[in-house]
XYZ file of N, CA and C in Angstrom:
801
model
N 10.924 64.002 33.598
C 10.243 62.807 34.114
C 9.417 62.150 33.033
N 8.704 62.956 32.217
C 7.892 62.429 31.135
C 8.761 61.785 30.079
N 9.932 62.389 29.786
C 10.839 61.844 28.795
C 11.370 60.502 29.244
N 11.703 60.402 30.537
C 12.219 59.130 31.072
C 11.171 58.039 30.956
N 9.908 58.401 31.288
C 8.825 57.403 31.222
C 8.632 56.950 29.782
N 8.762 57.851 28.813
C 8.612 57.480 27.399
C 9.694 56.504 26.988
N 10.930 56.763 27.444
C 12.018 55.855 27.108
C 11.767 54.467 27.675
N 11.234 54.412 28.892
C 10.944 53.123 29.509
C 9.892 52.382 28.712
N 8.838 53.098 28.282
C 7.774 52.467 27.505
C 8.297 51.956 26.172
N 9.154 52.757 25.523
C 9.737 52.332 24.245
C 10.593 51.094 24.433
N 11.376 51.045 25.507
C 12.231 49.883 25.786
C 11.393 48.642 26.020
N 10.301 48.807 26.798
C 9.427 47.658 27.067
C 8.795 47.157 25.779
N 8.378 48.090 24.924
C 7.776 47.695 23.656
C 8.780 46.946 22.792
N 10.028 47.408 22.782
C 11.067 46.738 21.993
C 11.311 45.324 22.497
N 11.355 45.197 23.836
C 11.548 43.864 24.406
C 10.390 42.960 24.040
N 9.152 43.496 24.087
C 7.968 42.690 23.749
C 8.014 42.251 22.303
N 8.395 43.194 21.383
C 8.484 42.839 19.971
C 9.553 41.783 19.749
N 10.703 41.945 20.423
C 11.782 40.970 20.289
C 11.343 39.595 20.780
N 10.637 39.549 21.914
C 10.160 38.269 22.455
C 9.150 37.632 21.527
N 8.250 38.482 20.993
C 7.242 37.935 20.080
C 7.893 37.392 18.821
N 8.913 38.143 18.307
C 9.621 37.667 17.117
C 10.334 36.354 17.390
N 10.999 36.272 18.538
C 11.693 35.030 18.898
C 10.715 33.875 19.037
N 9.545 34.192 19.646
C 8.525 33.149 19.800
C 8.022 32.686 18.436
N 7.784 33.633 17.525
C 7.309 33.274 16.182
C 8.349 32.451 15.453
N 9.642 32.827 15.594
C 10.691 32.046 14.952
C 10.749 30.637 15.517
N 10.573 30.536 16.836
C 10.599 29.209 17.450
C 9.426 28.354 16.967
N 8.225 29.004 16.888
C 7.057 28.274 16.385
C 7.284 27.835 14.952
N 7.880 28.742 14.133
C 8.164 28.376 12.751
C 9.129 27.220 12.651
N 10.163 27.251 13.519
C 11.135 26.156 13.513
C 10.482 24.846 13.909
N 9.604 24.915 14.928
C 8.908 23.695 15.335
C 7.997 23.190 14.233
N 7.326 24.136 13.528
C 6.438 23.723 12.452
C 7.217 23.032 11.349
N 8.421 23.553 11.048
C 9.229 22.940 10.002
C 9.740 21.567 10.415
N 9.741 21.282 11.704
C 10.222 19.973 12.149
C 9.130 18.919 12.098
N 7.886 19.319 11.794
C 6.776 18.384 11.753
C 6.437 18.056 10.309
N 6.184 16.787 10.042
C 5.723 16.341 8.729
C 4.345 15.715 8.923
N 3.368 16.187 8.154
C 1.988 15.743 8.300
C 1.684 14.683 7.242
N 1.199 13.526 7.697
C 0.997 12.369 6.828
C -0.477 11.993 6.820
N -1.014 11.766 5.615
C -2.379 11.248 5.448
C -2.289 9.822 4.911
N -2.805 8.857 5.665
C -2.772 7.445 5.277
C -4.091 7.084 4.615
N -4.012 6.734 3.342
C -5.189 6.375 2.538
C -5.128 4.868 2.286
N -5.739 4.097 3.173
C -5.595 2.637 3.126
C -6.912 1.984 3.521
N -7.470 1.203 2.608
C -8.711 0.494 2.872
C -8.546 -1.020 2.806
N -7.301 -1.524 2.761
C -7.088 -2.969 2.726
C -7.246 -3.520 4.142
N -7.456 -4.827 4.231
C -7.806 -5.437 5.508
C -6.680 -5.398 6.531
N -5.451 -5.174 6.104
C -4.323 -5.223 7.022
C -3.969 -3.852 7.607
N -4.708 -2.822 7.233
C -4.435 -1.482 7.753
C -5.119 -1.301 9.106
N -4.346 -0.921 10.084
C -4.859 -0.618 11.425
C -4.300 0.748 11.799
N -5.120 1.797 11.645
C -4.625 3.157 11.830
C -4.130 3.388 13.248
N -4.812 2.839 14.254
C -4.378 3.005 15.635
C -3.004 2.352 15.849
N -2.800 1.180 15.251
C -1.513 0.501 15.376
C -0.403 1.315 14.704
N -0.683 1.860 13.540
C 0.315 2.657 12.822
C 0.711 3.874 13.642
N -0.260 4.539 14.249
C 0.054 5.723 15.061
C 0.885 5.363 16.286
N 0.629 4.188 16.873
C 1.434 3.773 18.033
C 2.864 3.440 17.631
N 3.043 2.808 16.484
C 4.369 2.361 16.073
C 5.199 3.473 15.438
N 4.552 4.408 14.747
C 5.275 5.491 14.059
C 4.822 6.809 14.681
N 5.535 7.244 15.697
C 5.148 8.431 16.455
C 5.962 9.666 16.080
N 6.874 9.547 15.144
C 7.750 10.657 14.816
C 7.251 11.481 13.626
N 5.993 11.265 13.204
C 5.334 12.143 12.242
C 3.947 12.465 12.792
N 3.325 13.465 12.200
C 1.963 13.828 12.584
C 0.981 13.202 11.603
N 0.026 12.434 12.111
C -0.980 11.795 11.271
C -2.220 12.681 11.223
N -2.706 12.948 10.034
C -3.887 13.799 9.861
C -4.972 12.991 9.161
N -6.220 13.410 9.357
C -7.362 12.707 8.783
C -7.932 13.412 7.551
N -7.330 14.533 7.186
C -7.768 15.267 6.000
C -6.599 15.357 5.029
N -6.798 14.871 3.821
C -5.715 14.861 2.830
C -5.212 16.266 2.531
N -6.087 17.264 2.620
C -5.681 18.633 2.305
C -4.679 19.181 3.319
N -4.620 18.608 4.518
C -3.701 19.078 5.552
C -2.350 18.368 5.505
N -2.155 17.447 4.593
C -0.980 16.575 4.615
C 0.155 17.118 3.762
N 1.385 16.834 4.225
C 2.573 17.052 3.400
C 2.839 15.853 2.502
N 2.413 14.664 2.954
C 2.609 13.434 2.190
C 1.317 12.627 2.243
N 0.833 12.229 1.078
C -0.349 11.367 0.952
C 0.153 9.962 0.628
N -0.117 8.992 1.528
C 0.336 7.615 1.334
C -0.874 6.768 0.953
N -0.850 6.234 -0.280
C -1.940 5.387 -0.786
C -1.472 3.930 -0.774
N -2.239 3.069 -0.104
C -1.897 1.649 0.021
C -2.933 0.825 -0.727
N -2.461 -0.053 -1.633
C -3.328 -0.979 -2.359
C -2.758 -2.384 -2.215
N -3.610 -3.387 -2.450
C -3.205 -4.777 -2.242
C -3.694 -5.637 -3.387
N -2.847 -6.609 -3.786
C -3.216 -7.602 -4.782
C -2.714 -8.964 -4.314
N -3.513 -10.024 -4.494
C -3.039 -11.361 -4.119
C -1.949 -11.838 -5.076
N -0.977 -12.554 -4.543
C 0.082 -13.123 -5.367
C -0.296 -14.532 -5.790
N 0.405 -15.039 -6.798
C 0.121 -16.380 -7.274
C 0.425 -17.455 -6.255
N 1.313 -17.162 -5.310
C 1.681 -18.145 -4.300
C 0.776 -18.165 -3.086
N -0.194 -17.240 -3.030
C -1.112 -17.219 -1.898
C -0.856 -16.109 -0.904
N 0.124 -15.249 -1.166
C 0.403 -14.128 -0.275
C -0.247 -12.848 -0.793
N 0.297 -11.709 -0.334
C -0.234 -10.405 -0.721
C 0.902 -9.493 -1.162
N 0.665 -8.772 -2.238
C 1.596 -7.743 -2.710
C 0.980 -6.391 -2.360
N 1.540 -5.726 -1.340
C 1.042 -4.436 -0.872
C 1.895 -3.325 -1.480
N 1.262 -2.409 -2.172
C 1.952 -1.282 -2.807
C 1.683 -0.011 -2.020
N 2.763 0.702 -1.659
C 2.655 1.954 -0.917
C 3.159 3.079 -1.819
N 2.252 3.952 -2.246
C 2.599 5.098 -3.077
C 2.666 6.347 -2.198
N 3.855 6.958 -2.154
C 4.083 8.177 -1.376
C 3.976 9.371 -2.333
N 3.023 10.282 -2.074
C 2.758 11.415 -2.950
C 3.018 12.702 -2.167
N 4.057 13.422 -2.544
C 4.384 14.669 -1.865
C 3.419 15.784 -2.218
N 3.123 16.632 -1.238
C 2.201 17.747 -1.427
C 2.844 19.035 -0.898
N 2.344 20.162 -1.385
C 2.866 21.444 -0.910
C 4.347 21.594 -1.204
N 5.142 21.852 -0.164
C 6.583 22.016 -0.336
C 7.251 20.725 -0.784
N 6.603 19.580 -0.572
C 7.170 18.279 -0.964
C 6.603 17.780 -2.282
N 5.892 18.621 -3.006
C 5.297 18.198 -4.277
C 6.389 17.756 -5.252
N 6.154 16.647 -5.918
C 7.140 16.079 -6.835
C 8.055 15.061 -6.190
N 8.042 14.987 -4.877
C 8.867 14.020 -4.150
C 8.027 12.752 -3.942
N 7.852 11.989 -5.029
C 6.999 10.811 -5.029
C 7.837 9.544 -5.185
N 7.291 8.443 -4.683
C 7.952 7.145 -4.833
C 6.972 6.048 -4.445
N 7.369 4.802 -4.715
C 6.548 3.641 -4.375
C 7.415 2.569 -3.734
N 6.842 1.878 -2.747
C 7.492 0.740 -2.110
C 6.523 -0.442 -2.111
N 7.083 -1.648 -1.970
C 6.267 -2.859 -1.956
C 6.600 -3.691 -0.723
N 5.574 -4.331 -0.192
C 5.763 -5.382 0.807
C 5.017 -6.620 0.325
N 5.746 -7.713 0.099
C 5.154 -8.959 -0.380
C 5.181 -9.960 0.772
N 4.008 -10.388 1.182
C 3.908 -11.325 2.302
C 4.041 -12.758 1.820
N 4.378 -13.635 2.737
C 4.464 -15.053 2.441
C 3.086 -15.697 2.562
N 2.873 -16.836 1.884
C 1.548 -17.470 1.947
C 1.144 -17.879 3.358
N 2.118 -18.205 4.212
C 1.788 -18.669 5.556
C 1.831 -17.557 6.601
N 1.964 -16.301 6.188
C 1.953 -15.188 7.147
C 0.549 -14.994 7.726
N 0.490 -14.743 9.016
C -0.782 -14.403 9.645
C -1.134 -12.955 9.331
N -2.388 -12.559 9.624
C -2.796 -11.171 9.403
C -1.935 -10.214 10.222
N -1.564 -10.637 11.440
C -0.720 -9.778 12.280
C 0.662 -9.610 11.675
N 1.222 -10.664 11.080
C 2.546 -10.572 10.458
C 2.496 -9.685 9.218
N 1.426 -9.795 8.435
C 1.287 -8.917 7.267
C 1.147 -7.461 7.717
N 0.401 -7.243 8.797
C 0.230 -5.891 9.325
C 1.563 -5.308 9.784
N 2.384 -6.120 10.463
C 3.687 -5.641 10.919
C 4.597 -5.320 9.741
N 4.564 -6.164 8.710
C 5.385 -5.901 7.529
C 4.956 -4.630 6.817
N 3.654 -4.391 6.734
C 3.154 -3.163 6.120
C 3.582 -1.943 6.917
N 3.474 -2.012 8.242
C 3.864 -0.880 9.090
C 5.359 -0.607 8.980
N 6.164 -1.660 8.954
C 7.612 -1.489 8.851
C 7.987 -0.839 7.518
N 7.376 -1.283 6.417
C 7.658 -0.692 5.111
C 7.195 0.759 5.055
N 6.054 1.046 5.665
C 5.548 2.418 5.716
C 6.534 3.334 6.411
N 7.113 2.877 7.531
C 8.074 3.686 8.278
C 9.341 3.940 7.473
N 9.829 2.903 6.783
C 11.050 3.063 5.981
C 10.849 4.131 4.911
N 9.683 4.124 4.263
C 9.432 5.102 3.214
C 9.291 6.521 3.714
N 8.899 6.703 4.970
C 8.705 8.054 5.506
C 10.011 8.725 5.904
N 11.078 7.941 6.062
C 12.355 8.517 6.505
C 12.829 9.594 5.542
N 12.667 9.376 4.252
C 13.129 10.347 3.256
C 12.481 11.713 3.441
N 11.239 11.730 3.909
C 10.511 12.986 4.010
C 10.837 13.765 5.288
N 11.531 13.145 6.237
C 11.899 13.848 7.473
C 13.409 14.031 7.593
N 14.164 13.612 6.568
C 15.626 13.656 6.696
C 16.181 15.068 6.724
N 15.402 16.060 6.282
C 15.871 17.452 6.323
C 15.243 18.232 7.463
N 14.613 17.555 8.410
C 13.980 18.226 9.544
C 14.807 17.990 10.804
N 14.361 18.602 11.886
C 15.071 18.454 13.157
C 14.798 17.114 13.827
N 13.999 16.255 13.190
C 13.723 14.942 13.765
C 14.877 13.966 13.588
N 15.732 14.217 12.614
C 16.781 13.254 12.263
C 17.677 12.881 13.444
N 18.156 13.834 14.282
C 19.024 13.424 15.395
C 18.350 12.482 16.392
N 17.008 12.440 16.369
C 16.311 11.591 17.327
C 15.887 10.246 16.741
N 16.214 10.020 15.473
C 15.901 8.747 14.846
C 17.076 7.789 14.976
N 16.788 6.518 15.141
C 17.806 5.477 15.246
C 17.480 4.348 14.269
N 18.498 3.774 13.661
C 18.328 2.660 12.731
C 18.738 1.380 13.438
N 17.854 0.405 13.454
C 18.160 -0.884 14.068
C 18.136 -1.970 13.008
N 18.834 -3.058 13.276
C 18.937 -4.164 12.328
C 18.752 -5.476 13.077
N 17.875 -6.324 12.554
C 17.640 -7.630 13.151
C 18.354 -8.700 12.326
N 19.227 -9.427 12.980
C 19.957 -10.485 12.300
C 18.988 -11.572 11.864
N 18.979 -11.943 10.570
C 18.032 -12.974 10.122
C 18.360 -14.322 10.734
N 17.311 -15.049 11.055
C 17.490 -16.382 11.588
C 17.806 -17.367 10.472
N 18.728 -18.247 10.748
C 19.101 -19.259 9.762
C 18.021 -20.324 9.733
N 17.354 -20.518 8.588
C 16.273 -21.502 8.546
C 16.802 -22.921 8.728
N 15.987 -23.726 9.360
C 16.314 -25.129 9.549
C 15.720 -25.943 8.416
N 16.566 -26.596 7.669
C 16.120 -27.396 6.537
C 15.828 -28.804 7.023
N 14.576 -29.216 6.848
C 14.171 -30.543 7.285
C 14.366 -31.545 6.149
N 14.891 -32.649 6.470
C 15.028 -33.710 5.476
C 13.669 -34.348 5.237
N 13.573 -35.148 4.194
C 12.301 -35.726 3.823
C 11.731 -36.603 4.927
N 12.584 -37.359 5.620
C 12.083 -38.263 6.652
C 11.603 -37.519 7.898
N 11.918 -36.209 8.016
C 11.455 -35.454 9.171
C 10.002 -35.007 9.042
N 9.402 -35.177 7.868
C 8.029 -34.740 7.637
C 7.125 -35.955 7.451
N 6.418 -36.367 8.481
C 5.552 -37.545 8.346
C 4.376 -37.318 7.401
N 4.050 -36.055 7.103
C 2.933 -35.770 6.202
C 3.369 -35.639 4.741
N 4.676 -35.810 4.467
C 5.193 -35.756 3.099
C 4.790 -34.455 2.388
N 4.926 -33.328 3.096
C 4.662 -31.988 2.574
C 3.176 -31.684 2.361
N 2.291 -32.574 2.722
C 0.864 -32.310 2.570
C 0.355 -31.441 3.727
N -0.526 -30.507 3.390
C -1.192 -29.662 4.379
C -2.701 -29.741 4.120
N -3.450 -30.115 5.154
C -4.898 -30.260 5.029
C -5.586 -29.190 5.875
N -6.681 -28.658 5.331
C -7.423 -27.598 6.013
C -8.892 -27.986 6.110
N -9.494 -27.679 7.223
C -10.912 -27.892 7.416
C -11.476 -26.714 8.210
N -12.623 -26.243 7.797
C -13.215 -25.097 8.478
C -14.728 -25.200 8.514
N -15.315 -24.633 9.534
C -16.772 -24.631 9.681
C -17.196 -23.351 10.381
N -18.365 -22.872 10.017
C -18.859 -21.624 10.581
C -20.376 -21.617 10.453
N -21.016 -20.795 11.245
C -22.464 -20.691 11.157
C -23.023 -19.793 12.238
N -24.272 -19.397 12.054
C -24.926 -18.583 13.058
C -26.445 -18.740 12.954
N -27.118 -18.386 14.042
C -28.571 -18.474 14.125
C -29.091 -17.154 14.681
N -30.128 -16.609 14.033
C -30.759 -15.374 14.487
C -32.267 -15.616 14.546
N -32.878 -15.277 15.659
C -34.303 -15.502 15.783
C -35.024 -14.341 16.432
N -36.193 -14.000 15.906
C -37.078 -13.004 16.476
C -38.500 -13.570 16.466
N -39.450 -12.769 16.916
C -40.819 -13.269 17.042
C -41.438 -13.621 15.688
N -41.071 -12.890 14.641
C -41.700 -13.110 13.345
C -40.709 -13.455 12.243
N -39.442 -13.624 12.587
C -38.490 -14.033 11.564
C -37.332 -14.784 12.205
N -36.819 -15.734 11.448
C -35.716 -16.574 11.896
C -34.796 -16.838 10.717
N -33.532 -17.001 11.010
C -32.579 -17.330 9.945
C -31.380 -18.039 10.542
N -30.782 -18.898 9.732
C -29.527 -19.528 10.137
C -28.705 -19.815 8.892
N -27.408 -19.867 9.088
C -26.454 -20.094 8.009
C -25.422 -21.105 8.482
N -25.103 -22.063 7.621
C -24.065 -23.051 7.881
C -23.049 -22.994 6.747
N -21.769 -22.983 7.108
C -20.703 -22.940 6.106
C -19.620 -23.956 6.467
N -19.002 -24.504 5.449
C -17.915 -25.445 5.676
C -16.951 -25.450 4.502
N -15.723 -25.857 4.751
C -14.718 -25.899 3.696
C -13.685 -26.977 4.004
N -13.118 -27.540 2.941
C -12.052 -28.530 3.018
C -10.983 -28.161 2.002
N -9.739 -28.425 2.332
C -8.666 -28.110 1.406
C -7.471 -29.011 1.603
N -6.712 -29.161 0.554
C -5.481 -29.956 0.591
C -4.449 -29.288 -0.298
N -3.222 -29.113 0.224
C -2.138 -28.468 -0.517
C -0.863 -29.289 -0.364
N -0.091 -29.281 -1.432
C 1.247 -29.878 -1.379
C 2.155 -29.082 -2.301
N 3.212 -28.530 -1.732
C 4.157 -27.711 -2.486
C 5.557 -28.268 -2.269
N 6.191 -28.669 -3.357
C 7.573 -29.145 -3.314
C 8.382 -28.362 -4.338
N 9.657 -28.661 -4.459
C 10.484 -27.954 -5.424
C 10.076 -28.249 -6.860
N 9.446 -29.406 -7.090
C 9.111 -29.811 -8.451
C 7.641 -29.655 -8.795
N 6.748 -29.610 -7.779
C 5.326 -29.688 -8.086
C 4.524 -28.917 -7.037
N 3.396 -28.335 -7.491
C 2.487 -27.630 -6.592
C 1.060 -28.087 -6.854
N 0.346 -28.395 -5.760
C -1.025 -28.873 -5.842
C -1.866 -28.136 -4.818
N -2.948 -27.515 -5.280
C -3.889 -26.835 -4.393
C -5.304 -27.277 -4.748
N -6.055 -27.706 -3.740
C -7.427 -28.132 -3.979
C -8.279 -27.698 -2.792
N -9.480 -27.225 -3.103
C -10.374 -26.794 -2.035
C -11.821 -26.880 -2.467
N -12.684 -27.205 -1.523
C -14.126 -27.222 -1.754
C -14.785 -26.448 -0.623
N -15.917 -25.836 -0.921
C -16.642 -25.056 0.091
C -18.133 -25.185 -0.151
N -18.913 -24.998 0.913
C -20.368 -25.077 0.818
C -20.987 -24.086 1.808
N -22.136 -23.550 1.417
C -22.876 -22.616 2.267
C -24.367 -22.876 2.115
N -25.050 -23.007 3.234
C -26.502 -23.231 3.222
C -27.143 -22.216 4.167
N -28.141 -21.503 3.653
C -28.833 -20.513 4.462
C -30.340 -20.646 4.339
N -31.045 -20.405 5.429
C -32.514 -20.498 5.427
C -33.073 -19.321 6.222
N -34.077 -18.650 5.655
C -34.755 -17.535 6.295
C -36.262 -17.802 6.302
N -36.906 -17.502 7.416
C -38.348 -17.675 7.544
C -38.972 -16.373 8.052
N -40.083 -15.969 7.421
C -40.783 -14.751 7.793
C -42.265 -15.081 8.011
N -42.792 -14.734 9.168
C -44.204 -14.946 9.485
C -44.965 -13.633 9.319
N -46.138 -13.714 8.634
C -46.950 -12.530 8.397
C -48.198 -12.561 9.278
N -48.859 -11.423 9.397
C -49.997 -11.297 10.292
C -51.180 -12.165 9.857
N -51.284 -12.477 8.556
C -52.387 -13.308 8.082
C -52.133 -14.797 8.298
N -51.030 -15.159 8.959
C -50.709 -16.551 9.236
C -49.853 -17.227 8.194
N -49.572 -16.544 7.090
C -48.724 -17.141 6.046
C -47.257 -17.031 6.434
N -46.435 -17.807 5.766
C -45.004 -17.832 6.046
C -44.236 -17.854 4.741
N -43.191 -17.085 4.690
C -42.293 -17.058 3.532
C -40.963 -17.689 3.934
N -40.512 -18.651 3.134
C -39.248 -19.347 3.392
C -38.313 -19.102 2.224
N -37.117 -18.660 2.523
C -36.103 -18.415 1.496
C -34.877 -19.269 1.806
N -34.479 -20.090 0.856
C -33.328 -20.974 1.028
C -32.285 -20.624 -0.026
N -31.051 -20.485 0.400
C -29.942 -20.209 -0.524
C -28.833 -21.237 -0.312
N -28.277 -21.698 -1.418
C -27.205 -22.689 -1.383
C -26.084 -22.253 -2.319
N -24.875 -22.459 -1.852
C -23.694 -22.156 -2.669
C -22.650 -23.240 -2.459
N -22.092 -23.732 -3.581
C -21.063 -24.754 -3.533
C -19.954 -24.366 -4.512
N -18.730 -24.693 -4.165
C -17.617 -24.366 -5.044
C -16.445 -25.296 -4.862
N -15.620 -25.395 -5.899
C -14.411 -26.220 -5.871
C -13.354 -25.564 -6.737
N -12.091 -25.607 -6.295
C -10.974 -25.020 -7.035
C -9.821 -26.011 -7.059
N -9.104 -26.022 -8.177
C -7.967 -26.934 -8.344
C -6.855 -26.222 -9.101
N -5.614 -26.388 -8.612
C -4.429 -25.844 -9.279
C -3.344 -26.896 -9.302
N -2.789 -27.151 -10.494
C -1.662 -28.061 -10.671
C -0.568 -27.304 -11.403
N 0.660 -27.342 -10.885
C 1.761 -26.617 -11.525
C 3.058 -27.385 -11.356
N 3.844 -27.447 -12.443
C 5.138 -28.111 -12.424
C 6.246 -27.067 -12.573
N 7.303 -27.220 -11.820
C 8.377 -26.230 -11.797
C 9.170 -26.238 -13.094
N 9.517 -25.024 -13.555
C 10.396 -24.843 -14.708
C 11.718 -24.197 -14.296
N 12.009 -24.180 -13.031
C 13.218 -23.536 -12.528
C 12.928 -22.828 -11.232
N 13.769 -21.840 -10.907
C 13.642 -21.140 -9.632
C 12.516 -20.110 -9.614
N 12.069 -19.666 -10.801
C 11.126 -18.551 -10.825
C 9.861 -18.812 -11.628
N 9.770 -19.913 -12.354
C 8.638 -20.123 -13.241
C 8.050 -21.502 -13.042
N 6.769 -21.610 -13.355
C 6.072 -22.895 -13.297
C 4.997 -22.899 -14.367
N 4.613 -24.098 -14.811
C 3.599 -24.257 -15.845
C 2.601 -25.299 -15.389
N 1.331 -25.028 -15.585
C 0.324 -25.983 -15.155
C -1.050 -25.605 -15.639
N -2.069 -25.972 -14.860
C -3.455 -25.707 -15.220
C -4.253 -25.433 -13.949
N -5.348 -24.721 -14.121
C -6.212 -24.416 -13.000
C -7.667 -24.442 -13.460
N -8.557 -24.727 -12.524
C -9.970 -24.781 -12.862
C -10.824 -24.602 -11.626
N -12.082 -24.275 -11.859
C -13.018 -24.091 -10.760
C -14.421 -24.424 -11.226
N -15.259 -24.854 -10.274
C -16.674 -25.119 -10.525
C -17.475 -24.544 -9.357
N -18.681 -24.067 -9.649
C -19.497 -23.517 -8.581
C -20.978 -23.601 -8.937
N -21.774 -23.574 -7.896
C -23.238 -23.586 -8.017
C -23.795 -22.608 -7.000
N -24.781 -21.797 -7.397
C -25.324 -20.778 -6.507
C -26.779 -20.521 -6.839
N -27.658 -20.751 -5.864
C -29.059 -20.412 -6.066
C -29.267 -18.905 -6.002
N -28.434 -18.194 -5.225
C -28.541 -16.743 -5.142
C -28.267 -16.093 -6.490
N -27.268 -16.621 -7.216
C -26.924 -16.100 -8.547
C -27.696 -16.791 -9.657
N -28.648 -17.663 -9.297
C -29.441 -18.404 -10.280
C -28.529 -19.196 -11.219
N -27.533 -19.845 -10.641
C -26.541 -20.598 -11.415
C -26.616 -22.065 -11.013
N -27.042 -22.919 -11.937
C -27.111 -24.352 -11.635
C -25.715 -24.951 -11.560
N -24.898 -24.614 -12.524
C -23.529 -25.138 -12.532
C -22.670 -24.244 -13.433
N -21.584 -23.779 -12.893
C -20.650 -22.969 -13.653
C -19.236 -23.470 -13.507
N -18.439 -23.220 -14.485
C -17.060 -23.693 -14.434
C -16.138 -22.817 -15.244
N -14.865 -22.863 -14.885
C -13.836 -22.112 -15.613
C -12.527 -22.880 -15.509
N -11.681 -22.717 -16.481
C -10.404 -23.404 -16.448
C -9.466 -22.842 -17.490
N -8.207 -23.163 -17.339
C -7.227 -22.692 -18.296
C -5.817 -22.969 -17.825
N -4.833 -22.562 -18.616
C -3.444 -22.794 -18.219
C -3.008 -21.867 -17.092
N -1.996 -22.262 -16.384
C -1.396 -21.443 -15.333
C 0.086 -21.327 -15.604
N 0.618 -20.100 -15.557
C 2.033 -19.880 -15.856
C 2.594 -18.919 -14.834
């Protein structure tokens, strides 16, 4: 009877070890199917919550040390008024050495939301390489959007003759019992871009006033003024190059600058 009970206990232990081993193997397999990504992005178009909603097939981590891939995003303005976003993918741990870079270049007339979507789409494309050897691949699908054929407007269809005018205004007022402040800002701009010529002009102004009342009845008033103007002229030299000149002038009481200016060629 004792021998039989021992055999039963040994069998149960073997089954438990086998189950635990199978469970550990399953956990290991699941772990290998996950890729941990750290997004290092401080540009204005990065929205971490949006990225997590759109790209759900990787694990996003907030600590770089926990990541299999470190994605660094930087941004530079382009000469045409858009943004050149660079995405550097840096492999870590088992993926060390698996590095690459991708770019997303936005158009000058793209909204912040359109730039954000383009950045997210490029980010997703670059991550595919890092999950192609995992169990996620059978669940991924590639879709393609047929490009829309642009409508070319003839010259008579544009009553503004390619001119674009911009006007903006902003301001705020803050008041308390012993201090008050207000700021007024405004800007004007005019642009014209054709196949042969490009013209950009803009002016801006800012006026701010702060008042502070002290217990002895005195008052301190601080006034700041800033004015600026920018001009760009460029003539086309073909499909990819242009030659021209650019200049700017500005005045700032905050910077103790009565009048400043800069100018030079543009290529």
